[in-house]
Coordinates of C-alpha atoms in Angstrom, one line a residue:
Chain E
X1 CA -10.8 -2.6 -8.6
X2 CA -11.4 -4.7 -5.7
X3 CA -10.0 -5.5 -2.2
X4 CA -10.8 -8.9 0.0
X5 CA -8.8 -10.2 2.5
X6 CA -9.7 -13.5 4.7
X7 CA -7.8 -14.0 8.4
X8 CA -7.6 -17.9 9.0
X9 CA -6.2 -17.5 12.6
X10 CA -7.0 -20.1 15.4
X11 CA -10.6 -19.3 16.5
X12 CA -12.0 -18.9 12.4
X13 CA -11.9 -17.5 9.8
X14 CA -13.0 -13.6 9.1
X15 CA -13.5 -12.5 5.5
X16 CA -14.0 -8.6 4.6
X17 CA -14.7 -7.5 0.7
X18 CA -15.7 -4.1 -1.0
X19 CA -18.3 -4.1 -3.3
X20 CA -17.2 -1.9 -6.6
X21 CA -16.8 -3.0 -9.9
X22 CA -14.9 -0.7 -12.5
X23 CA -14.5 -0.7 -16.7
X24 CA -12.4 2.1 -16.5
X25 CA -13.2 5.4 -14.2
X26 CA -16.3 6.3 -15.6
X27 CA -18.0 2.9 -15.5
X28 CA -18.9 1.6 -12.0
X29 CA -20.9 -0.7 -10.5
X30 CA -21.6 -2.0 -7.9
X31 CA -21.2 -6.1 -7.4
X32 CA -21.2 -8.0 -4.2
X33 CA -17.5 -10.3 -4.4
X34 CA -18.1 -12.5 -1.3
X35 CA -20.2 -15.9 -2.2
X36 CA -21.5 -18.1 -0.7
X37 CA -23.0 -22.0 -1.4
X38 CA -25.2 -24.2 -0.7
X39 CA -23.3 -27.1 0.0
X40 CA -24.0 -30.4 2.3
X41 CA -23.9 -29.9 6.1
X42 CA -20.0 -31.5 6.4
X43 CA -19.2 -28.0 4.8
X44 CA -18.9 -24.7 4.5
X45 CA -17.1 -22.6 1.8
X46 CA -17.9 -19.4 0.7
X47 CA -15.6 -17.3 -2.5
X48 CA -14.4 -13.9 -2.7
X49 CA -13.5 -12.6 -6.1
X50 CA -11.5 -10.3 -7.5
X51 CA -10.5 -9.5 -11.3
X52 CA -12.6 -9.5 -14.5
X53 CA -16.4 -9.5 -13.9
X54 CA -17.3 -11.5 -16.6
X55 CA -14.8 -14.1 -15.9
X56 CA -15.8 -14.7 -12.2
X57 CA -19.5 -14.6 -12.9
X58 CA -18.6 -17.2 -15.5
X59 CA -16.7 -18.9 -12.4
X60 CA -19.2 -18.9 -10.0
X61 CA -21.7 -19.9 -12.2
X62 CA -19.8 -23.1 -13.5
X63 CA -19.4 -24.0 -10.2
X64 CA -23.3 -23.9 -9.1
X65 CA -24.0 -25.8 -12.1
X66 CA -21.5 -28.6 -11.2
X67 CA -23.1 -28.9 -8.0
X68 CA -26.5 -28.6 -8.8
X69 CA -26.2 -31.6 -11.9
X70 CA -23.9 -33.8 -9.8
X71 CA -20.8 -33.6 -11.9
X72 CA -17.8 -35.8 -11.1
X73 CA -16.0 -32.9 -9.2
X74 CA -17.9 -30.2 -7.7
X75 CA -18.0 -28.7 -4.2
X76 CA -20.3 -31.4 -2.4
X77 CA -17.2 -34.3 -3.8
X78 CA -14.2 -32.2 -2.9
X79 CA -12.6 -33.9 0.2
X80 CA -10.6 -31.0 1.6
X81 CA -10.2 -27.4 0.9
X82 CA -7.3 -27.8 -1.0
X83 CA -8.7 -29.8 -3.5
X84 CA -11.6 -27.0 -4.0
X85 CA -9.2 -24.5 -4.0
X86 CA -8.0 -27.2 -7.1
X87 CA -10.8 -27.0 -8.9
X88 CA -11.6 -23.6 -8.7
X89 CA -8.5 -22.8 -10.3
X90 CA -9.1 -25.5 -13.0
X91 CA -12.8 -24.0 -13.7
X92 CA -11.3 -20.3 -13.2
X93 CA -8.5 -21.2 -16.2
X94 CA -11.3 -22.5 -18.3
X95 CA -13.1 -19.4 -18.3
X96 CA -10.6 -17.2 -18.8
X97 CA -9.2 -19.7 -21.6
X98 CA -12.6 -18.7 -23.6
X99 CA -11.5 -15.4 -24.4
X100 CA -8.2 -16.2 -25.7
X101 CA -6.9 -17.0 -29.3
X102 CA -5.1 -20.0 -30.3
X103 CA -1.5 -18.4 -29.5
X104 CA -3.4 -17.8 -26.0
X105 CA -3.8 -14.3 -26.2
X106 CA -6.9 -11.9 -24.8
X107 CA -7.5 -8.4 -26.5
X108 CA -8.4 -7.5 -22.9
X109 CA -7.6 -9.0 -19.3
X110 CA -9.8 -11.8 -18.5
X111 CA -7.8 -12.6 -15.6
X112 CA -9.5 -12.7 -11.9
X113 CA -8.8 -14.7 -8.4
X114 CA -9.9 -15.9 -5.5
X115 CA -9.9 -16.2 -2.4
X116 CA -11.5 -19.5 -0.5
X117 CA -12.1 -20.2 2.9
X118 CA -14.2 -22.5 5.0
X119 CA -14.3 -25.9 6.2
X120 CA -15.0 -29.4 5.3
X121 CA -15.5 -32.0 7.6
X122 CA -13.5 -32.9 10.2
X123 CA -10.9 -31.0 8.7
X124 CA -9.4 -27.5 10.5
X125 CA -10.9 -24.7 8.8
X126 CA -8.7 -22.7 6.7
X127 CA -8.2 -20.5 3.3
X128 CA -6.7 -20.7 -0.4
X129 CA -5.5 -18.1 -2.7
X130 CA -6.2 -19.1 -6.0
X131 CA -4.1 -17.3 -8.6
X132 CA -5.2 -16.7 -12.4
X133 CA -2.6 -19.2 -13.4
X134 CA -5.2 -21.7 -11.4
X135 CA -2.5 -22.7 -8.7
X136 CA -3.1 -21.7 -4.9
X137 CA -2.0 -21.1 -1.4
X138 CA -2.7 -21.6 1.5
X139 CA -2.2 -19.1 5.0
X140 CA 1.0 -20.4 7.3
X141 CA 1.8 -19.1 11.1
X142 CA 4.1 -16.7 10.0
X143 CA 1.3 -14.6 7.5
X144 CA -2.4 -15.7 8.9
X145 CA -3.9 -13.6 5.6
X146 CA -4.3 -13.6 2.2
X147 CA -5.4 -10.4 0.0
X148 CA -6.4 -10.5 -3.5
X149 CA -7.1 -6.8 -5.6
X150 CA -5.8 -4.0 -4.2
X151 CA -3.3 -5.2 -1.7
X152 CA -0.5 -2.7 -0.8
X153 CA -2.4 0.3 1.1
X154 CA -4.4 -2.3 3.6
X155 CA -1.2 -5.0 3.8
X156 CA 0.8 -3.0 6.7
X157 CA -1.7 -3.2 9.1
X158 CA -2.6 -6.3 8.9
X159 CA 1.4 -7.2 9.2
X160 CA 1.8 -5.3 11.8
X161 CA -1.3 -6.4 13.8
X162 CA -2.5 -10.1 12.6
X163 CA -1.6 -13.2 14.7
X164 CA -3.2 -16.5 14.7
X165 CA -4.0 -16.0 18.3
X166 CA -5.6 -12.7 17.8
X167 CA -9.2 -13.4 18.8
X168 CA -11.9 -13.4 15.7
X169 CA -14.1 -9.7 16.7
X170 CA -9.9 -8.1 16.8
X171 CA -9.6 -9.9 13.4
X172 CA -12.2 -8.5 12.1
X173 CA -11.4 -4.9 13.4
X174 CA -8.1 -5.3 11.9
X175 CA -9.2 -6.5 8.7
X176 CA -12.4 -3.2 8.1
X177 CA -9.7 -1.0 9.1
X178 CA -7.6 -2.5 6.4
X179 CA -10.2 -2.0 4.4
X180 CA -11.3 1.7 5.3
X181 CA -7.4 2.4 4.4
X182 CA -8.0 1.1 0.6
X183 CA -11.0 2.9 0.3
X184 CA -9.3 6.3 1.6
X185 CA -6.4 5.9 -0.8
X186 CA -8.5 4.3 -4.1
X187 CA -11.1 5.1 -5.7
X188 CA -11.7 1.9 -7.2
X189 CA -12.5 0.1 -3.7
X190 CA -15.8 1.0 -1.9
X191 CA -18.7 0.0 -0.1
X192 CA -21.0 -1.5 0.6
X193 CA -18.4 -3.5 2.8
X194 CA -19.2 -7.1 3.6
X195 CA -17.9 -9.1 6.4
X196 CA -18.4 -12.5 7.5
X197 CA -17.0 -13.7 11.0
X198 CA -16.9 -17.9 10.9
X199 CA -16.3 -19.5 14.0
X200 CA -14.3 -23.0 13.9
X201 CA -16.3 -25.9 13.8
X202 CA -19.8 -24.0 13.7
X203 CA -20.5 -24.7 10.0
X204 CA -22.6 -21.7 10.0
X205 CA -22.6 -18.2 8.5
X206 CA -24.6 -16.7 10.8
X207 CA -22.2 -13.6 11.6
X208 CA -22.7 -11.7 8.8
X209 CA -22.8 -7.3 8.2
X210 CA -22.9 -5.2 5.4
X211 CA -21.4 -1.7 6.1
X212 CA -23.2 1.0 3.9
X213 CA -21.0 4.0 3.0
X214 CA -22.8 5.8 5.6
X215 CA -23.3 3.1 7.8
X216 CA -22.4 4.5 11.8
X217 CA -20.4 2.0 13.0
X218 CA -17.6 2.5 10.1
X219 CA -18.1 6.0 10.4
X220 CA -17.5 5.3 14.4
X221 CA -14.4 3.2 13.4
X222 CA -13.2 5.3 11.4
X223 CA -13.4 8.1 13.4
X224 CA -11.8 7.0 16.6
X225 CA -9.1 4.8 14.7
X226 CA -7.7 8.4 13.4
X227 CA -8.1 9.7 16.7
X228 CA -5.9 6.8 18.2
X229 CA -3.5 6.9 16.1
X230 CA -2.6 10.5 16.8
X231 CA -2.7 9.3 20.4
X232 CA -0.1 6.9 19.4
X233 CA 2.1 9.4 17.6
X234 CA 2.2 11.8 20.5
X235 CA 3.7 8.4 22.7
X236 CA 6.2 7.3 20.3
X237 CA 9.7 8.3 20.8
X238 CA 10.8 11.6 20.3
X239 CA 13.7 12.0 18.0
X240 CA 16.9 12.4 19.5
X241 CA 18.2 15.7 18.6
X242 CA 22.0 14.6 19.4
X243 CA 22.2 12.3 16.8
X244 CA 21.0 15.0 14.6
X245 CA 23.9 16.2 12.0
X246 CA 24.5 18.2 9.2
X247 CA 23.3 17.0 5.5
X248 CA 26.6 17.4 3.4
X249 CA 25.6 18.5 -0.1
X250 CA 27.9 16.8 -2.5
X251 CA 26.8 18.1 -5.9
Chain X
X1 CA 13.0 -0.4 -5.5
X2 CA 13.0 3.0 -3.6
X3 CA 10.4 4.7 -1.8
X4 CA 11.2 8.5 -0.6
X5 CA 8.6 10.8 1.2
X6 CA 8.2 14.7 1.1
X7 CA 6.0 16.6 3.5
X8 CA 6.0 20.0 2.7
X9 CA 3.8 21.6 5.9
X10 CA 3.4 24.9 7.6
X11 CA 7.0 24.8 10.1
X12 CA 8.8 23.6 6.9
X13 CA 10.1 20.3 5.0
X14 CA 10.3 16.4 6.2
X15 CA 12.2 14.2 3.5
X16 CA 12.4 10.5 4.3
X17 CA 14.2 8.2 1.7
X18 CA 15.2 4.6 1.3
X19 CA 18.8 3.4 0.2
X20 CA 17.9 0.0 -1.5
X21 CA 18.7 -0.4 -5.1
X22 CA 18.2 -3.6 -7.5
X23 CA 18.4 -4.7 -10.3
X24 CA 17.0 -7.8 -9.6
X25 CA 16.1 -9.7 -6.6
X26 CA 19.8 -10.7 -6.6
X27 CA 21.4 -8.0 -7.4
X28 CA 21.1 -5.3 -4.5
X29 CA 23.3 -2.3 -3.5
X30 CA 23.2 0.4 -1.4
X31 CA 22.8 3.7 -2.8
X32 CA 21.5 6.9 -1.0
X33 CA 18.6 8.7 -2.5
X34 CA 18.6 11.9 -1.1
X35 CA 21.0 14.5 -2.5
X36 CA 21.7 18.4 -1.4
X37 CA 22.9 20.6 -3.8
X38 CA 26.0 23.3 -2.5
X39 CA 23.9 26.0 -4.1
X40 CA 24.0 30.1 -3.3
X41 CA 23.3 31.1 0.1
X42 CA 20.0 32.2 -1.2
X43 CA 18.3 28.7 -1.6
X44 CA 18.5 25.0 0.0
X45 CA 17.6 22.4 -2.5
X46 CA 17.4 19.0 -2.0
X47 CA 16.5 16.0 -4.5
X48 CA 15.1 12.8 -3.8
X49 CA 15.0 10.0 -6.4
X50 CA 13.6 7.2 -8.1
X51 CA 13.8 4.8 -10.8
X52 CA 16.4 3.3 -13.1
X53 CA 19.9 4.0 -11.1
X54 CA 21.7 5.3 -14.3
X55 CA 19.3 7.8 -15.2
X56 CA 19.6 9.4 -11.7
X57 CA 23.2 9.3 -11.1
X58 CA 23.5 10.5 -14.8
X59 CA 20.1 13.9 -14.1
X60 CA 22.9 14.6 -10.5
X61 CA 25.8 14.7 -12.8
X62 CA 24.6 17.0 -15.5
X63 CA 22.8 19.0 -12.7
X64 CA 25.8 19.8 -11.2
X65 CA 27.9 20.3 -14.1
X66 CA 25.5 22.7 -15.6
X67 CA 26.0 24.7 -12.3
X68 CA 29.6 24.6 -11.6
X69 CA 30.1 25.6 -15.3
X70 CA 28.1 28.0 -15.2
X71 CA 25.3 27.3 -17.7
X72 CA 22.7 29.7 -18.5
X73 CA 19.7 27.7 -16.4
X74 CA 21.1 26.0 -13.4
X75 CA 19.7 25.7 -9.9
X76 CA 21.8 28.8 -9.5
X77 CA 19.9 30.6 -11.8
X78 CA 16.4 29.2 -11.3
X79 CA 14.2 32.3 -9.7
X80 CA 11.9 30.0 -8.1
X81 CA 11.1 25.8 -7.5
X82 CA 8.8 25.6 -10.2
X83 CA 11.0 26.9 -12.5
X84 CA 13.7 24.3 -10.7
X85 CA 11.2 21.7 -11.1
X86 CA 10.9 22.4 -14.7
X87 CA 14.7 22.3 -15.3
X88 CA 15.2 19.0 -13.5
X89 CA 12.3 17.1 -15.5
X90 CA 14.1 18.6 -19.0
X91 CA 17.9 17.5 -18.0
X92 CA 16.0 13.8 -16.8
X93 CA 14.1 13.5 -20.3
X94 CA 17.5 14.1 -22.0
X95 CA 19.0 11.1 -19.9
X96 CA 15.9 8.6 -21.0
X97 CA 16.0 9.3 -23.9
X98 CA 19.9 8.5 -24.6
X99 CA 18.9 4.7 -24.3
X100 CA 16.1 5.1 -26.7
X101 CA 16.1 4.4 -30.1
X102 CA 14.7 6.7 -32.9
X103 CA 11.0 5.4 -32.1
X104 CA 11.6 5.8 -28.7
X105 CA 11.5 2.9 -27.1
X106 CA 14.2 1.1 -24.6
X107 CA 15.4 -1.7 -24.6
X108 CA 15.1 -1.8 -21.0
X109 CA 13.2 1.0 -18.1
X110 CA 15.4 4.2 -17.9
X111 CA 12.4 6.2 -16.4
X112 CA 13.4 7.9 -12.9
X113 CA 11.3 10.2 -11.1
X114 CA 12.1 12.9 -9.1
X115 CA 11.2 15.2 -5.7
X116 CA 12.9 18.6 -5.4
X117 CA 12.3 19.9 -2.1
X118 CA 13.8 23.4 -0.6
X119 CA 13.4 27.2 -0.8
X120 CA 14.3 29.8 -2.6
X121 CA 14.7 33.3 -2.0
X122 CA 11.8 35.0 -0.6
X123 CA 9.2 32.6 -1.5
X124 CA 8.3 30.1 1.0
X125 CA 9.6 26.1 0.9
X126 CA 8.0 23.8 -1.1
X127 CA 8.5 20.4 -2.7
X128 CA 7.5 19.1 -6.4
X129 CA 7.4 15.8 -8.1
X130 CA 8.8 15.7 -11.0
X131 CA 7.3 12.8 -13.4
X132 CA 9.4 10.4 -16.0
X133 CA 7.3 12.4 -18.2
X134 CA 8.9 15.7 -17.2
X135 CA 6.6 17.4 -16.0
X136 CA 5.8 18.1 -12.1
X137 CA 3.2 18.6 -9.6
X138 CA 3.4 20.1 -6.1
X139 CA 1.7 19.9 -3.0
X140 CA -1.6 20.9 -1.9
X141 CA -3.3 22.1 1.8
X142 CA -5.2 18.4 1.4
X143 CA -2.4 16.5 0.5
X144 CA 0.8 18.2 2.0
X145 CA 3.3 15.7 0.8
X146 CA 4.5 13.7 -2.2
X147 CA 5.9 10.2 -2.6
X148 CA 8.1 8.3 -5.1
X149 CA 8.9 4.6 -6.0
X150 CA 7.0 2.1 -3.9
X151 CA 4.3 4.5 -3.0
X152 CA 1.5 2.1 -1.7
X153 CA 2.1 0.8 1.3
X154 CA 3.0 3.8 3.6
X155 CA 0.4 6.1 1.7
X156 CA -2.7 5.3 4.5
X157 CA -0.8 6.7 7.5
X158 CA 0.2 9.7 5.4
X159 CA -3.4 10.1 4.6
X160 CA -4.6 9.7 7.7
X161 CA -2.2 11.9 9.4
X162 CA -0.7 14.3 7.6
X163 CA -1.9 17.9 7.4
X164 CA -0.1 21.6 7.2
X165 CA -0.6 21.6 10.3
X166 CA 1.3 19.0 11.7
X167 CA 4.5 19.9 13.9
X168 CA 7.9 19.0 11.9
X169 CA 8.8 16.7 14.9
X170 CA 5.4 14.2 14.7
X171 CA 5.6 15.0 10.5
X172 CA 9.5 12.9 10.8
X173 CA 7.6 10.6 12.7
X174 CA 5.0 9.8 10.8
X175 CA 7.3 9.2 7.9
X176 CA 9.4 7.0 9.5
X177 CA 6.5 4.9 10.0
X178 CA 5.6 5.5 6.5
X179 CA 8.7 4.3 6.0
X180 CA 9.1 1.0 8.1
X181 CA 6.0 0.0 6.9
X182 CA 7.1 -0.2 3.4
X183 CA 10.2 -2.1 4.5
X184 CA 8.4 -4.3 6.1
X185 CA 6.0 -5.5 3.4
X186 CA 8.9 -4.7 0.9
X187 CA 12.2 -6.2 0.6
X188 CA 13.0 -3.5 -2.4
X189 CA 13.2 -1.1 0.1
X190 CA 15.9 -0.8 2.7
X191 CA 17.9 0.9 5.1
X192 CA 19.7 3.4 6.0
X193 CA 17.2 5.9 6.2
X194 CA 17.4 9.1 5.8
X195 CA 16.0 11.6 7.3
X196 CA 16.2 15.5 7.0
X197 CA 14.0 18.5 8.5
X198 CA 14.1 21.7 7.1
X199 CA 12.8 24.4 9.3
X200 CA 11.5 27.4 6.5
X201 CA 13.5 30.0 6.0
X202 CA 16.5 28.8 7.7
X203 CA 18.0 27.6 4.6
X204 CA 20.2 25.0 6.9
X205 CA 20.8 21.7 6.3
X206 CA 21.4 21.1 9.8
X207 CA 19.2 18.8 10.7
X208 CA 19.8 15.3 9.1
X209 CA 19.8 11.6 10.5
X210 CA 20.9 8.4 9.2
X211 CA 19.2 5.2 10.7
X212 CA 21.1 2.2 9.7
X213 CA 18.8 -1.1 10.1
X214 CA 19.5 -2.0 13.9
X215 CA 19.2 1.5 14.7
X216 CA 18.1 1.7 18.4
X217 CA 15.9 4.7 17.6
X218 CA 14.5 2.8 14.8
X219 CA 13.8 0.0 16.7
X220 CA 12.0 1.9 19.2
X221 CA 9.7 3.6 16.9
X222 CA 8.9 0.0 15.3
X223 CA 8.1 -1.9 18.5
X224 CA 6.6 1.5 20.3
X225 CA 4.0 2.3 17.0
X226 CA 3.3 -1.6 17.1
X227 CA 2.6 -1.8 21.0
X228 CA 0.4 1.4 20.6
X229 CA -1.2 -0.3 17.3
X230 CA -2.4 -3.2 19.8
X231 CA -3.8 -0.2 22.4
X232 CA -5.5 1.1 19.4
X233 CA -7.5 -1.9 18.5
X234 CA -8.8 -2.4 21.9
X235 CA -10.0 1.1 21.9
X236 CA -12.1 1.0 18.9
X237 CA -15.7 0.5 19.1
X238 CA -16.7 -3.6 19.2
X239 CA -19.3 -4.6 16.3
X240 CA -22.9 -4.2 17.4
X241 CA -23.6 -8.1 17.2
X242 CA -27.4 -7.1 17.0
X243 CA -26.2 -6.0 13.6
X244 CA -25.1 -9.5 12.4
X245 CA -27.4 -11.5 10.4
X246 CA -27.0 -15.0 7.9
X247 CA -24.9 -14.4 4.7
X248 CA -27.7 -16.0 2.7
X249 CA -25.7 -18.7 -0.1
X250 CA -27.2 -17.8 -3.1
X251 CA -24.8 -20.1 -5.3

């Protein structure tokens, strides 16, 4: 399983991904799913993965190569995110293509997607979804994030909490607690947690961490996000005991 | 969609359930999903459920059939709630399996899950899932409560929260955010919410509360769990910047 979410709110862009890789519950690895390239100065665009291994190897891979030999499209010829996010999903539907029959059927699940984020040019930054089928989205006002994996336990938070004018170190607080909550509630999701905090405009990737199982500050944020949220459950509302009636069994 | 909650902790039982049901993104209805049963004065049993609307309302039917007519098991006659548990997952296989053919498949889903909840006797309250498959589970001190239908998205809190230990009062409240947080992030789900607390051993069902959607309680609880959301984030411990160093692009 996996879980990577990117925040495109006003000040960046803030990317969190876990690092485990499964073939079923007694095969697990352990495979890094954010990536980044080595693209021209007008850019920066890094990929998180989720979904078959071998498929987004194959991906990422095909990808580098374009780049490196100069095909027609590649990363460096792109003109806006969008049209990455494009290709991507054209290379990603090739790969998974390979392991289908005729009648376009795969004895096992070759499907993976993506998510990328960055920023070319003198465009704003931003981030793309890119599905198995190859088509993509993009982030609105309304929903600042997009998930790929594992997506239900760490969604609420982010919900509840993400704005696009929340500010990029709350972002990013937001998004490893989202993460800590996947982890708690499946197996399949686990550290080493990466994070990347990009700052509009800086073309740079120079706020990186990787978070270790046992690394102190998730063990810190864990440990006083459950102690504040039992301070917020003892301010909620108490449950008014007059509206309280009796449950009429009708069977 | 559905999604129902059952804490089963030291004071007693919290049940928290849904009443969206669809077949279909345009075909929704409102159906409650928790159910008491107007048993002997010797047990309080209540049911939450799950799954394909026909199966359910088909399992209620036959459940209190076989005890108004007497039949020799009937949660009359059960001596415990395993043994209840065990009763309800045979009389829901039987319904399945009616819109199976002799191979056993469906044309359609009729699976339906199930959580009995109540006490019986002198044994003390409890709650079981009871499976498609028929079979059941209960509780446990590390996990004191069960969920059914749309399970994901208000499991973290649970986790988080959640032990034996936890007052009735702040055990209904954490469920109801459970339970908002799944409405939000799913439009399967849907009010009126239901809410009953059991306090052990008084075999009442005394203590029920229906929220419809613009319920001012409910209301509260949403924008008072989000405000103290936002006071928990600016509590947790910022990111060691010294920490942060270049995501290298390998790619």
């Amino acid at each position: 399983m996996t879980y990577c979410i990117a925040a495109s709110i006003d000040e960046g862009l803030v990317l969190v991904s876990d690092s485990r890789t499964n073939a079923g519950i007694d095969n697990v690895s352990t495979y890094g799913k954010m990536h980044a390239f080595d693209t021209s100065d007008d850019r920066t665009l890094i990929l998180l993965s989720a979904g078959n291994l071998a498929t987004t190897q194959a991906v990422l891979e095909q990808v580098h190569r374009d780049r490196v030999k100069g095909a027609e499209i590649n990363l460096n010829t792109v003109d806006c995110l969008s049209s990455a996010a494009h290709y991507l999903g054209q290379v990603s539907l090739e790969k998974q293509q390979q392991h289908k029959n005729p009648a376009g059927q795969s004895a096992f699940d070759s499907s993976a997607s993506f998510i990328l984020a960055g920023q070319i040019g003198e465009d704003d930054h931003g981030a793309y979804m890119i599905y198995a089928e190859g088509n993509s989205i993009t982030t609105s006002t309304h929903t600042p994030f997009l998930q790929i994996g594992e997506t239900k336990y760490g969604k609420p938070i982010l919900d509840r909490f993400l704005t696009p004018h929340t500010s990029l170190d709350e972002a990013a607080m937001c998004c490893l607690v989202s993460m800590d909550s996947t982890i708690r509630s499946n197996a399949g999701v686990g550290a080493p947690i990466e994070l990347l905090i990009y700052r509009k405009d800086s073309f740079s990737l120079g706020e990186y961490y990787c978070f270790q199982d046992d690394d102190p500050y998730m063990l810190d944020l864990r440990h006083s996000w459950e102690e504040q949220l039992k301070e917020a459950f003892s301010c909620l509302p108490a449950l008014d005991k007059s509206d309280a009636h009796p449950l009429k069994a009708k069977l």
